[in-house]
Amino acid sequence: MNLDQARGMLVGLAVGDALGAPLEFTEAREPDNYLTEMVGGGTHATAIGEWTDDTSMALAIAESYQSTSEFQADRIQRSFNAWLRDGAFTWRGKCFDIGHTTLSALNTAEKHGYHNPYAGSMNKYGKGNGALMRMAPVIIANHNNRDKCITEAIQQTLLTHGSNTCVDYSVAFASDLFACGELDKYEALDLPNLRLPKNTDRHKVMSGGYVKETYECAWWALENTTTFEDAVILAVNRGHDADTVGAVTGQLAGVKYGYDSIPKRWVEVLKMHDNIMDAADCLYHLGNGFGVMPNRQEIESVLAFIPQLTLPDFKPIISWIGEESYPIYHSAMINLNREIDKPCWSGDGSFGYSDQSQDALKQGSLKDIVDFFSRYRRGTQWGGDRWQADVFEKGDVMAALLRLKEFSYDRNSPTTASIPLR
């Protein structure tokens, strides 16, 4: 999986969700009446480009990885409840669409204080599609580790859906996405074939809330089309649980064809597009072993110090006091140090100082910059009170900030497209 595919999977989820939302609870349409544009409306009166519970729950799962670098079941369950009760992870600030099985699980988890976050019912009737619709974050965060990918796919399923059927389809779908929607790669995994025959008549393709129907419809749409756009349009126009069918198809088509294949007219109106894109980037680079990385807001907060640090009269140490000559640091330096004293700037400190440090920083990755700041912050622990000021005076800090500015303002350039931004 490459970065474009990772972005395609998560943004594709939201696009399919938003495209299908107006068609939820409606009958299937015929080709001459297919909905092909983001129009909003429907049962939930969605705005153009607004998505529903599928994307909200996916973002809640992503938050755990973004904040802690790992899958934390209790944290995710609390985030689910924050979405349900407070409208977190939504555009309109309110939860307006939730399945019965999911609602029951969230209420159970909250009632018991989240001591057991795996609240999914094992009732034989609880075979909904609520776990498939939010799968993308788990796959992207583990795209280099299939065993962990499948394990955490099962874990996220059990948060709300405990039936064996739901788990089976989650394993299959996680494997599909891990194989980037490529049939030959999936078949090499030697898993059961749960798909419909490719030539199944569309009138026999169901698209209700039953996990089996959603999975079959998504794969049928993917196999009978050759583009992201056509696959998602074909899927959502089967109606019924159209937003979730769209979200599941969007994940499959997104990882198969990539973000750049998603029609720009849909991307431009997608609510919270940049937030979703940032989440995809963070998850992807987490899957490459980078850990938690700063998001654009955290980067901008650090870059805000550049004007003060480049004033002609700026000096890291403004005076000395006491018999032992204790340094009084410039307020800008103190405040910058506070700003980078956050988990997102806590790298492994592997950046090595040398006479060529500035040259290395000018060409470094975001991970290099994070590691530089991490070691810079720890420097006084073994380098004495002047150590950080010395690093400032040599110009290394400014070199790091200027390189960071390139990442923040030119995220899609050839030199920074692979830079991890949460």
Short mmCIF file of C-alpha atoms in Angstrom, two decimals:
data_model
loop_
_atom_site.label_atom_id
_atom_site.label_comp_id
_atom_site.label_asym_id
_atom_site.label_seq_id
_atom_site.Cartn_x
_atom_site.Cartn_y
_atom_site.Cartn_z
CA MET A 1 0.00 0.00 0.00
CA ASN A 2 1.27 3.45 -0.87
CA LEU A 3 0.22 6.83 0.52
CA ASP A 4 -2.18 7.54 -2.34
CA GLN A 5 -3.98 4.26 -1.67
CA ALA A 6 -4.16 4.96 2.06
CA ARG A 7 -5.66 8.37 1.41
CA GLY A 8 -8.01 6.83 -1.13
CA MET A 9 -9.25 4.29 1.39
CA LEU A 10 -10.16 6.76 4.14
CA VAL A 11 -11.31 9.65 1.97
CA GLY A 12 -13.10 7.12 -0.23
CA LEU A 13 -15.00 5.91 2.83
CA ALA A 14 -16.23 9.43 3.55
CA VAL A 15 -17.03 10.17 -0.10
CA GLY A 16 -19.07 6.98 -0.48
CA ASP A 17 -20.83 7.72 2.80
CA ALA A 18 -21.71 11.29 1.74
CA LEU A 19 -22.82 10.26 -1.75
CA GLY A 20 -25.06 7.52 -0.40
CA ALA A 21 -26.52 9.42 2.56
CA PRO A 22 -29.43 11.00 0.61
CA LEU A 23 -30.37 7.54 -0.70
CA GLU A 24 -30.53 5.83 2.69
CA PHE A 25 -33.86 4.06 3.28
CA THR A 26 -34.89 4.50 -0.37
CA GLU A 27 -35.57 1.86 -3.00
CA ALA A 28 -32.98 0.89 -5.61
CA ARG A 29 -32.81 3.11 -8.68
CA GLU A 30 -32.63 2.22 -12.33
CA PRO A 31 -29.58 3.32 -14.38
CA ASP A 32 -31.41 6.16 -16.13
CA ASN A 33 -32.20 7.65 -12.72
CA TYR A 34 -28.89 7.07 -10.91
CA LEU A 35 -27.74 9.68 -8.43
CA THR A 36 -24.27 10.73 -9.59
CA GLU A 37 -23.61 13.94 -7.66
CA MET A 38 -23.26 15.10 -4.08
CA VAL A 39 -26.67 16.60 -3.47
CA GLY A 40 -27.38 16.26 0.25
CA GLY A 41 -30.88 15.85 1.59
CA GLY A 42 -32.59 12.55 2.33
CA THR A 43 -33.91 11.26 5.65
CA HIS A 44 -31.23 13.06 7.64
CA ALA A 45 -31.31 16.27 5.58
CA THR A 46 -27.56 16.10 5.07
CA ALA A 47 -25.69 19.04 3.63
CA ILE A 48 -23.87 18.59 0.33
CA GLY A 49 -20.77 16.56 1.09
CA GLU A 50 -21.86 15.71 4.63
CA TRP A 51 -21.27 12.17 5.85
CA THR A 52 -22.92 10.07 8.54
CA ASP A 53 -22.09 7.59 11.30
CA ASP A 54 -19.77 5.52 9.08
CA THR A 55 -17.18 8.29 8.82
CA SER A 56 -17.68 9.57 12.36
CA MET A 57 -16.87 6.17 13.85
CA ALA A 58 -13.89 5.74 11.53
CA LEU A 59 -12.50 9.08 12.71
CA ALA A 60 -13.06 8.03 16.33
CA ILE A 61 -10.94 4.92 15.72
CA ALA A 62 -8.32 6.98 13.91
CA GLU A 63 -8.05 9.31 16.90
CA SER A 64 -6.74 6.51 19.09
CA TYR A 65 -3.90 5.80 16.67
CA GLN A 66 -3.23 9.50 16.12
CA SER A 67 -3.02 10.29 19.83
CA THR A 68 -1.41 7.15 21.23
CA SER A 69 0.14 5.35 18.24
CA GLU A 70 -1.90 2.25 19.02
CA PHE A 71 -5.34 0.67 19.14
CA GLN A 72 -6.81 1.36 22.60
CA ALA A 73 -10.21 -0.24 22.91
CA ASP A 74 -11.38 1.74 25.94
CA ARG A 75 -10.29 5.03 24.39
CA ILE A 76 -12.14 4.23 21.16
CA GLN A 77 -15.27 3.18 23.04
CA ARG A 78 -15.19 6.48 24.93
CA SER A 79 -14.77 8.31 21.62
CA PHE A 80 -17.75 6.44 20.21
CA ASN A 81 -19.80 7.63 23.17
CA ALA A 82 -18.50 11.18 22.77
CA TRP A 83 -19.79 11.03 19.20
CA LEU A 84 -23.15 9.63 20.32
CA ARG A 85 -23.76 12.01 23.21
CA ASP A 86 -21.80 15.15 22.34
CA GLY A 87 -21.55 15.11 18.56
CA ALA A 88 -17.78 14.64 18.50
CA PHE A 89 -16.28 13.53 15.16
CA THR A 90 -19.13 15.10 13.20
CA TRP A 91 -19.48 18.11 10.95
CA ARG A 92 -22.83 19.32 12.29
CA GLY A 93 -21.94 18.75 15.94
CA LYS A 94 -24.62 16.14 16.53
CA CYS A 95 -25.01 12.39 16.11
CA PHE A 96 -27.99 11.85 13.82
CA ASP A 97 -27.59 8.30 12.47
CA ILE A 98 -26.76 5.16 14.42
CA GLY A 99 -27.65 1.48 14.11
CA HIS A 100 -29.56 -0.39 16.80
CA THR A 101 -26.77 -2.90 17.47
CA THR A 102 -24.19 -0.13 17.78
CA LEU A 103 -26.41 1.98 20.02
CA SER A 104 -27.00 -0.94 22.36
CA ALA A 105 -23.27 -1.66 22.60
CA LEU A 106 -22.35 1.96 23.32
CA ASN A 107 -24.98 2.19 26.05
CA THR A 108 -23.73 -1.06 27.59
CA ALA A 109 -20.12 0.10 27.59
CA GLU A 110 -20.96 3.41 29.21
CA LYS A 111 -23.22 1.77 31.80
CA HIS A 112 -20.35 -0.43 32.97
CA GLY A 113 -17.81 2.37 33.05
CA TYR A 114 -15.87 1.11 30.02
CA HIS A 115 -14.28 -1.63 32.14
CA ASN A 116 -15.05 -4.02 29.30
CA PRO A 117 -15.09 -1.99 26.08
CA TYR A 118 -15.93 -5.05 24.00
CA ALA A 119 -19.67 -4.60 24.33
CA GLY A 120 -20.82 -6.10 21.03
CA SER A 121 -23.81 -8.38 21.35
CA MET A 122 -23.45 -12.01 20.31
CA ASN A 123 -27.18 -12.15 19.54
CA LYS A 124 -27.78 -14.13 16.36
CA TYR A 125 -29.85 -11.24 15.03
CA GLY A 126 -27.05 -8.71 15.56
CA LYS A 127 -25.42 -9.20 12.17
CA GLY A 128 -25.22 -5.61 11.03
CA ASN A 129 -22.60 -3.91 8.87
CA GLY A 130 -21.43 -1.40 11.48
CA ALA A 131 -17.91 -2.79 11.72
CA LEU A 132 -17.20 -2.93 7.98
CA MET A 133 -18.11 0.71 7.45
CA ARG A 134 -15.35 2.01 9.78
CA MET A 135 -12.57 -0.46 8.95
CA ALA A 136 -10.10 1.78 7.08
CA PRO A 137 -8.11 3.27 10.01
CA VAL A 138 -7.15 -0.16 11.33
CA ILE A 139 -5.89 -1.29 7.93
CA ILE A 140 -3.91 1.85 7.16
CA ALA A 141 -2.24 1.88 10.58
CA ASN A 142 -1.18 -1.75 10.12
CA HIS A 143 -0.58 -1.90 6.38
CA ASN A 144 2.79 -3.58 6.84
CA ASN A 145 1.64 -6.17 9.37
CA ARG A 146 -1.18 -8.46 8.28
CA ASP A 147 -1.45 -10.36 11.57
CA LYS A 148 -1.85 -7.16 13.55
CA CYS A 149 -4.19 -5.82 10.90
CA ILE A 150 -6.54 -8.80 11.27
CA THR A 151 -6.28 -8.86 15.06
CA GLU A 152 -7.23 -5.21 15.43
CA ALA A 153 -9.93 -5.55 12.78
CA ILE A 154 -11.53 -8.18 14.99
CA GLN A 155 -11.04 -6.03 18.08
CA GLN A 156 -12.72 -3.01 16.55
CA THR A 157 -15.59 -5.24 15.43
CA LEU A 158 -16.15 -6.63 18.92
CA LEU A 159 -16.57 -3.13 20.32
CA THR A 160 -20.10 -3.15 18.89
CA HIS A 161 -20.72 -6.41 17.00
CA GLY A 162 -20.00 -9.73 18.68
CA SER A 163 -21.60 -12.28 16.38
CA ASN A 164 -19.43 -14.81 14.57
CA THR A 165 -20.90 -13.69 11.27
CA CYS A 166 -19.77 -10.10 11.81
CA VAL A 167 -16.30 -11.24 12.82
CA ASP A 168 -16.02 -13.50 9.76
CA TYR A 169 -16.93 -10.69 7.39
CA SER A 170 -14.59 -8.29 9.17
CA VAL A 171 -11.71 -10.70 8.71
CA ALA A 172 -12.59 -11.04 5.02
CA PHE A 173 -12.96 -7.29 4.49
CA ALA A 174 -9.78 -6.47 6.39
CA SER A 175 -7.96 -8.98 4.20
CA ASP A 176 -9.50 -7.39 1.09
CA LEU A 177 -8.27 -3.95 2.08
CA PHE A 178 -4.87 -5.24 3.14
CA ALA A 179 -4.58 -6.74 -0.35
CA CYS A 180 -5.52 -3.30 -1.75
CA GLY A 181 -8.70 -4.60 -3.38
CA GLU A 182 -6.77 -6.80 -5.77
CA LEU A 183 -8.47 -10.18 -6.25
CA ASP A 184 -5.29 -12.07 -7.04
CA LYS A 185 -3.64 -10.85 -3.84
CA TYR A 186 -6.73 -11.67 -1.82
CA GLU A 187 -7.10 -15.15 -3.30
CA ALA A 188 -3.48 -15.85 -2.41
CA LEU A 189 -4.50 -15.55 1.25
CA ASP A 190 -6.61 -18.72 0.88
CA LEU A 191 -9.73 -17.29 2.55
CA PRO A 192 -13.37 -18.22 1.84
CA ASN A 193 -14.92 -16.53 -1.18
CA LEU A 194 -17.84 -14.53 0.19
CA ARG A 195 -18.46 -12.53 -2.97
CA LEU A 196 -21.37 -12.78 -5.39
CA PRO A 197 -20.71 -14.01 -8.91
CA LYS A 198 -19.62 -11.06 -11.02
CA ASN A 199 -22.52 -11.47 -13.46
CA THR A 200 -25.23 -11.40 -10.77
CA ASP A 201 -28.24 -9.42 -11.99
CA ARG A 202 -28.39 -6.09 -10.17
CA HIS A 203 -31.99 -6.73 -9.08
CA LYS A 204 -30.70 -9.65 -7.02
CA VAL A 205 -28.00 -7.57 -5.30
CA MET A 206 -29.26 -6.62 -1.85
CA SER A 207 -28.01 -3.57 0.04
CA GLY A 208 -29.61 -3.65 3.46
CA GLY A 209 -27.98 -3.41 6.86
CA TYR A 210 -27.13 -7.11 6.99
CA VAL A 211 -23.34 -7.43 6.87
CA LYS A 212 -23.52 -10.12 4.20
CA GLU A 213 -25.54 -7.91 1.87
CA THR A 214 -23.26 -4.92 2.32
CA TYR A 215 -20.12 -6.93 1.65
CA GLU A 216 -21.60 -8.60 -1.42
CA CYS A 217 -22.93 -5.36 -2.86
CA ALA A 218 -19.60 -3.55 -2.44
CA TRP A 219 -17.61 -6.29 -4.15
CA TRP A 220 -20.22 -6.67 -6.90
CA ALA A 221 -19.98 -2.94 -7.63
CA LEU A 222 -16.17 -3.04 -7.65
CA GLU A 223 -15.97 -6.04 -9.98
CA ASN A 224 -18.47 -4.64 -12.48
CA THR A 225 -16.76 -1.27 -12.92
CA THR A 226 -13.30 0.04 -13.71
CA THR A 227 -13.16 3.37 -11.84
CA PHE A 228 -13.73 4.67 -8.32
CA GLU A 229 -16.55 6.90 -9.52
CA ASP A 230 -18.47 4.16 -11.32
CA ALA A 231 -18.06 1.66 -8.47
CA VAL A 232 -19.45 3.99 -5.81
CA ILE A 233 -22.29 5.24 -8.02
CA LEU A 234 -23.31 1.66 -8.83
CA ALA A 235 -23.25 0.70 -5.15
CA VAL A 236 -25.16 3.59 -3.57
CA ASN A 237 -27.93 3.43 -6.15
CA ARG A 238 -28.92 0.05 -4.81
CA GLY A 239 -30.56 2.17 -2.08
CA HIS A 240 -31.60 0.96 1.40
CA ASP A 241 -28.44 1.22 3.58
CA ALA A 242 -26.87 3.27 0.82
CA ASP A 243 -24.52 5.34 2.99
CA THR A 244 -22.85 2.28 4.46
CA VAL A 245 -22.74 0.43 1.15
CA GLY A 246 -21.13 3.57 -0.24
CA ALA A 247 -18.62 3.75 2.60
CA VAL A 248 -17.62 0.09 2.22
CA THR A 249 -17.37 0.37 -1.56
CA GLY A 250 -15.49 3.64 -1.18
CA GLN A 251 -12.87 1.91 0.95
CA LEU A 252 -12.42 -0.90 -1.57
CA ALA A 253 -12.35 1.33 -4.63
CA GLY A 254 -10.27 3.93 -2.80
CA VAL A 255 -7.49 1.53 -1.93
CA LYS A 256 -7.62 -0.08 -5.37
CA TYR A 257 -7.56 3.09 -7.47
CA GLY A 258 -6.09 5.62 -5.02
CA TYR A 259 -7.02 9.09 -3.83
CA ASP A 260 -6.17 10.74 -7.13
CA SER A 261 -8.91 8.69 -8.80
CA ILE A 262 -11.69 10.21 -6.68
CA PRO A 263 -13.58 12.83 -8.71
CA LYS A 264 -12.41 16.30 -7.75
CA ARG A 265 -15.98 17.60 -7.78
CA TRP A 266 -16.74 15.25 -4.88
CA VAL A 267 -13.54 15.93 -2.99
CA GLU A 268 -14.03 19.69 -3.17
CA VAL A 269 -17.37 19.59 -1.35
CA LEU A 270 -16.55 16.82 1.14
CA LYS A 271 -17.02 18.10 4.67
CA MET A 272 -13.83 18.12 6.80
CA HIS A 273 -11.79 16.85 3.88
CA ASP A 274 -8.49 18.13 5.27
CA ASN A 275 -9.10 16.51 8.67
CA ILE A 276 -9.79 13.18 6.99
CA MET A 277 -6.74 13.52 4.77
CA ASP A 278 -4.52 14.36 7.74
CA ALA A 279 -5.81 11.29 9.58
CA ALA A 280 -4.99 9.09 6.58
CA ASP A 281 -1.48 10.52 6.38
CA CYS A 282 -0.84 9.99 10.07
CA LEU A 283 -2.16 6.43 10.02
CA TYR A 284 -0.09 5.56 6.96
CA HIS A 285 3.15 6.79 8.44
CA LEU A 286 2.32 5.18 11.75
CA GLY A 287 2.10 1.95 9.77
CA ASN A 288 5.61 2.66 8.52
CA GLY A 289 6.88 2.82 12.09
CA PHE A 290 7.06 6.58 12.63
CA GLY A 291 4.80 6.81 15.67
CA VAL A 292 2.76 9.88 16.58
CA MET A 293 3.51 12.86 14.36
CA PRO A 294 2.42 16.50 14.70
CA ASN A 295 -0.62 17.63 12.79
CA ARG A 296 -0.76 20.83 10.79
CA GLN A 297 -2.12 22.87 13.68
CA GLU A 298 0.72 21.71 15.93
CA ILE A 299 3.23 22.51 13.20
CA GLU A 300 1.74 25.98 12.69
CA SER A 301 2.00 26.64 16.44
CA VAL A 302 5.73 25.99 16.29
CA LEU A 303 6.24 27.98 13.10
CA ALA A 304 4.56 30.98 14.74
CA PHE A 305 7.81 31.61 16.61
CA ILE A 306 9.88 32.22 13.47
CA PRO A 307 9.26 36.02 13.34
CA GLN A 308 10.49 36.45 16.92
CA LEU A 309 13.49 34.19 16.45
CA THR A 310 14.63 36.04 13.33
CA LEU A 311 14.61 39.57 14.79
CA PRO A 312 18.05 41.22 14.40
CA ASP A 313 18.50 41.62 18.15
CA PHE A 314 17.35 38.10 19.10
CA LYS A 315 19.68 36.24 21.45
CA PRO A 316 18.81 32.95 23.16
CA ILE A 317 20.30 34.18 26.46
CA ILE A 318 19.42 37.76 27.32
CA SER A 319 21.33 37.98 30.61
CA TRP A 320 23.07 36.10 33.39
CA ILE A 321 22.34 36.22 37.10
CA GLY A 322 23.69 34.74 40.31
CA GLU A 323 27.10 33.72 41.47
CA GLU A 324 26.94 30.60 39.32
CA SER A 325 26.00 32.64 36.25
CA TYR A 326 22.52 31.22 35.72
CA PRO A 327 21.25 32.06 32.19
CA ILE A 328 18.03 33.98 31.61
CA TYR A 329 16.61 32.79 28.31
CA HIS A 330 14.67 34.85 25.80
CA SER A 331 10.91 34.42 26.23
CA ALA A 332 10.52 33.23 22.63
CA MET A 333 13.00 30.42 23.25
CA ILE A 334 11.22 29.46 26.49
CA ASN A 335 7.80 29.44 24.82
CA LEU A 336 9.07 27.44 21.85
CA ASN A 337 10.49 24.85 24.24
CA ARG A 338 7.10 24.61 25.91
CA GLU A 339 5.36 24.20 22.56
CA ILE A 340 7.54 21.26 21.55
CA ASP A 341 7.15 19.64 24.95
CA LYS A 342 4.23 17.59 23.65
CA PRO A 343 3.85 13.91 22.73
CA CYS A 344 3.74 14.71 19.01
CA TRP A 345 7.31 16.05 19.21
CA SER A 346 8.63 13.15 21.28
CA GLY A 347 10.59 11.17 18.74
CA ASP A 348 13.25 8.62 19.48
CA GLY A 349 15.95 11.30 19.74
CA SER A 350 18.06 9.51 17.16
CA PHE A 351 19.12 12.68 15.34
CA GLY A 352 22.90 12.89 15.57
CA TYR A 353 24.62 16.24 15.92
CA SER A 354 27.68 17.07 13.84
CA ASP A 355 29.22 19.90 11.86
CA GLN A 356 26.80 18.89 9.07
CA SER A 357 23.64 19.03 11.23
CA GLN A 358 22.17 22.02 9.39
CA ASP A 359 22.68 20.38 6.01
CA ALA A 360 20.96 17.24 7.29
CA LEU A 361 18.05 19.24 8.68
CA LYS A 362 17.54 21.15 5.44
CA GLN A 363 16.92 17.88 3.63
CA GLY A 364 15.43 15.82 6.46
CA SER A 365 12.04 14.14 6.75
CA LEU A 366 9.45 15.20 9.30
CA LYS A 367 10.61 12.30 11.44
CA ASP A 368 14.13 13.76 11.37
CA ILE A 369 12.79 17.13 12.53
CA VAL A 370 10.74 15.51 15.30
CA ASP A 371 13.79 13.52 16.40
CA PHE A 372 15.88 16.70 16.35
CA PHE A 373 13.44 18.57 18.59
CA SER A 374 13.14 15.54 20.84
CA ARG A 375 16.88 15.39 21.38
CA TYR A 376 17.10 19.18 21.63
CA ARG A 377 14.57 19.17 24.47
CA ARG A 378 16.45 16.45 26.30
CA GLY A 379 19.78 18.16 25.76
CA THR A 380 19.91 20.01 29.08
CA GLN A 381 19.67 16.70 30.91
CA TRP A 382 23.24 15.93 29.92
CA GLY A 383 24.55 19.06 28.21
CA GLY A 384 24.12 21.73 30.88
CA ASP A 385 22.06 24.93 30.94
CA ARG A 386 23.78 26.47 27.92
CA TRP A 387 23.32 23.49 25.65
CA GLN A 388 20.01 24.54 24.09
CA ALA A 389 21.25 28.10 23.62
CA ASP A 390 24.34 26.79 21.85
CA VAL A 391 22.14 24.81 19.45
CA PHE A 392 20.14 27.99 18.80
CA GLU A 393 23.24 30.08 18.15
CA LYS A 394 24.64 27.55 15.69
CA GLY A 395 21.49 27.90 13.61
CA ASP A 396 20.26 24.32 13.90
CA VAL A 397 16.90 25.27 15.39
CA MET A 398 16.19 27.76 12.62
CA ALA A 399 17.23 25.21 9.99
CA ALA A 400 14.73 22.75 11.49
CA LEU A 401 11.95 25.35 11.58
CA LEU A 402 12.50 26.41 7.97
CA ARG A 403 12.42 22.79 6.84
CA LEU A 404 9.24 22.31 8.87
CA LYS A 405 7.71 25.28 7.07
CA GLU A 406 8.22 23.49 3.75
CA PHE A 407 6.24 20.51 5.01
CA SER A 408 3.40 22.66 6.26
CA TYR A 409 2.93 24.82 3.21
CA ASP A 410 3.76 22.44 0.37
CA ARG A 411 2.33 19.10 1.44
CA ASN A 412 1.83 17.72 -2.08
CA SER A 413 5.10 18.69 -3.71
CA PRO A 414 7.33 15.87 -4.98
CA THR A 415 9.77 16.44 -2.11
CA THR A 416 7.20 16.40 0.66
CA ALA A 417 4.41 14.12 -0.59
CA SER A 418 5.66 11.28 1.59
CA ILE A 419 6.10 13.40 4.71
CA PRO A 420 3.92 12.17 7.58
CA LEU A 421 1.36 14.72 8.70
CA ARG A 422 -1.36 13.69 11.14
#
